[in-house]
Every structure is written in structure tokens, then in C-alpha cells.
Amino acid sequence: MKQRTLGQGLTVSSLGLGCMGMSEFYGAGDDAESVATLHRALDLGVTFLDTADMYGPFTNERLVGTAIAERRDEVVLATKFGVERGEDGARLGINGRPDYVRHACDASLRRLGVDHIDLYYQHRVDPAVPIEETWGAMAELVAAGKVRHLGISEAAPSVVRRAHAVHPITAGQYEYSLFTRDPEDAILGTFRELGIGLVAYSPLGRGMLTGALTGRFGHGDFRTAAPRFQGENFEANQRLAGRVEEIAGAKGVTAAQLSLAWVLAQGEDIVPIPGTKRRSYLEQNVAALDIALTVEELAELEKAAPRDAVAGARYPAGSLPDISS
């Protein structure tokens, strides 16, 4: 498995595995198949695993912890705190208070069954708490040996700089794909100036770039409320995805593989973490690592799916802060 380096020293597999969908947001899960998928990922060298306390909630960390229990030394384990939820799944808001940071980390360590977390992200920034206070508590976790590296997610460049001044940020996790180019505005430039790696979540456009979506989503699927997957937006985006699929077909690869190859081609400091809960899709995704895109093919993809061509917002109104400021 090829590897890439995030920040100043966290070496990870060039392709990671997003585990969220195994427990929530994309329809019903199958724990047995999910565990088998996690084991297959490790067998293939996909050792960078991504979870969060709020997925489930809490059940995804337990699932991942169970799957890696006998193979912890092979794994670069990432999890997150900050989107607080109750045991019943209720959303309790964004929480960046220092006492909560410490509590959340200890709880994640217990659920995962590990003595340290390799990469610990602030999942969302709490506007009510100065970032310096949150990151002061996170730095304490590193000093205590509970966490090895720190990360941030969906934060504005100015906030990134303030957090980085408290403790170096190893990686930032942002949505990035042919369909979501927001990080190119200012985040990537900021990260490269500061030496921070980018972990790209939803690199397949939440399934839009797989060529497999019909517009019929099961109960509990996040996309039933996401603007990009509604009505005319969905139809327009399907047409864009169709163009990508045509290019992929001409190259003899799948649309998903081509889309992952595009993300990988954007820089050695970028690591996509496509999510899947099935071994078959995992194996297809790993094959993208062997795809080399020419300058001409990259230009063709840019023409087929130009920046800002996607219709509809990523999330329902009010769900996320504006990362451009």
C-alpha cells in the first residue's frame, strides 16, 4: 500500500476508510459485513480508519474498536469530538468546552478499547468557546499521551491559524471531491503554508460520483434532506455525474475509481477517506490507487464537471459554518 504523510509526521495509507456509514446516515447497517470490511481493509493495507463519537451515536466507535482489537498495531486510528449527542441520539449542539474535550476523549478511548488515539479531531468548532481554550485542552491530551496528533474539521482559515498557534494541526478534514471544491478557495493554501494535511471526506460526492444512485434513499439516509439530492438539483447533478462516468468508461475504470484518482492527483498532502460498509466497494476503491491521470484527462474532467457546476448546497441551511471566512 502506498503511503502519504499528513502534517509533520503522521504517515498513513494513501487511501483511508470512512466508517460512519456502517452505523448511521446512509441507511441500515450490517455489523457482520462491516467488521468483515474493516478486516479486509487492513488486509489490503488500508490502515487509516476514521470514526467519531457522534456516529451512531457512539456505536461506530464500539464497532471499530471490536474490529481492530487484535490488530491495533496496524491501524492509524482517527476519531472526533464536538458534536454532542445523547444516548437516545438527540442532538445537543456543538461543544468545545475544555471539560467536555477531556470527558469526550476518555469516553472514546473506552469505547474503542485503546490506550491512545492517533489523530483526534475537533469535529466542529464551537462558536461560543474561544478556539484557544478548546485547543489548550486538546494539547493537554497530547501531553498526557492519550492522543498523538490533533486535527480540525470544517473550520475557517482564520480559526485554523489560531488553533495551529496553540498546538500544531496535523490534518484538517473537509469535504472534497469533483463535486465539492470549497477547500480550494482558501483552506488548501492555508494548509500548505502551515504544513497541514487535508483529509478528504465524501470524495465520491456522497455516492453521486459512483454512478449507482437512483434517487430512492432508505429510511434514515442523510441524503433525503440534502439539497443536492432533491428534485431538479438531483437531476442536474446526475447529468454531471454521467459525464464523469463516460470518461471513466473510456478509460476502462469505474466512475468512483476515476473520482478517487482525481482527488489523489490534487496533491501528495491529500488523503481521501471514502466510506463504505461493503467489501466489494472497498476493493474497487483501493484499485483507484493504480490509476494515473494524464494532464489531458484532468483537463477533460475539469470540463465535464467544472467547479461550481454542482447544483444545491452540501447541507440543509444552517447546518454548517461558512468555511470561506
mmCIF file of N, CA and C in Angstrom, residues 37 40 44-46 67 72 110 119 131 215 251 279 283:
data_model
loop_
_atom_site.group_PDB
_atom_site.id
_atom_site.type_symbol
_atom_site.label_atom_id
_atom_site.label_comp_id
_atom_site.label_asym_id
_atom_site.label_seq_id
_atom_site.Cartn_x
_atom_site.Cartn_y
_atom_site.Cartn_z
ATOM 1 N N THR A 37 -15.535 -5.935 6.402
ATOM 2 C CA THR A 37 -14.981 -4.888 5.554
ATOM 3 C C THR A 37 -13.768 -4.249 6.212
ATOM 4 N N ARG A 40 -10.921 -6.652 5.934
ATOM 5 C CA ARG A 40 -10.428 -6.689 4.550
ATOM 6 C C ARG A 40 -9.605 -5.438 4.252
ATOM 7 N N LEU A 44 -5.713 -5.306 2.949
ATOM 8 C CA LEU A 44 -5.311 -4.609 1.726
ATOM 9 C C LEU A 44 -4.342 -3.449 1.998
ATOM 10 N N GLY A 45 -4.086 -3.180 3.277
ATOM 11 C CA GLY A 45 -3.184 -2.092 3.614
ATOM 12 C C GLY A 45 -3.861 -0.764 3.854
ATOM 13 N N VAL A 46 -5.201 -0.752 3.849
ATOM 14 C CA VAL A 46 -5.945 0.472 4.172
ATOM 15 C C VAL A 46 -6.044 0.523 5.692
ATOM 16 N N ALA A 67 -13.517 -4.472 15.862
ATOM 17 C CA ALA A 67 -12.899 -4.998 14.649
ATOM 18 C C ALA A 67 -11.382 -4.967 14.702
ATOM 19 N N ARG A 72 -4.550 -3.785 16.579
ATOM 20 C CA ARG A 72 -4.391 -2.357 16.872
ATOM 21 C C ARG A 72 -3.100 -1.781 16.322
ATOM 22 N N ARG A 110 -12.413 4.504 25.870
ATOM 23 C CA ARG A 110 -13.099 3.336 26.432
ATOM 24 C C ARG A 110 -13.863 2.586 25.351
ATOM 25 N N LEU A 119 -5.111 10.220 15.812
ATOM 26 C CA LEU A 119 -5.478 11.539 15.288
ATOM 27 C C LEU A 119 -6.838 11.912 15.864
ATOM 28 N N ILE A 131 -11.399 29.328 20.434
ATOM 29 C CA ILE A 131 -10.693 28.152 19.926
ATOM 30 C C ILE A 131 -9.448 27.864 20.751
ATOM 31 N N GLY A 215 -31.865 7.937 -6.629
ATOM 32 C CA GLY A 215 -32.707 8.969 -6.044
ATOM 33 C C GLY A 215 -33.667 8.422 -5.023
ATOM 34 N N LYS A 251 -11.823 5.109 -20.194
ATOM 35 C CA LYS A 251 -10.526 4.742 -19.608
ATOM 36 C C LYS A 251 -10.530 3.305 -19.067
ATOM 37 N N ARG A 279 -17.371 -4.999 1.396
ATOM 38 C CA ARG A 279 -16.035 -5.373 0.913
ATOM 39 C C ARG A 279 -15.875 -5.143 -0.578
ATOM 40 N N GLU A 283 -12.838 -2.877 -2.213
ATOM 41 C CA GLU A 283 -11.840 -3.398 -3.151
ATOM 42 C C GLU A 283 -11.796 -2.569 -4.434
#
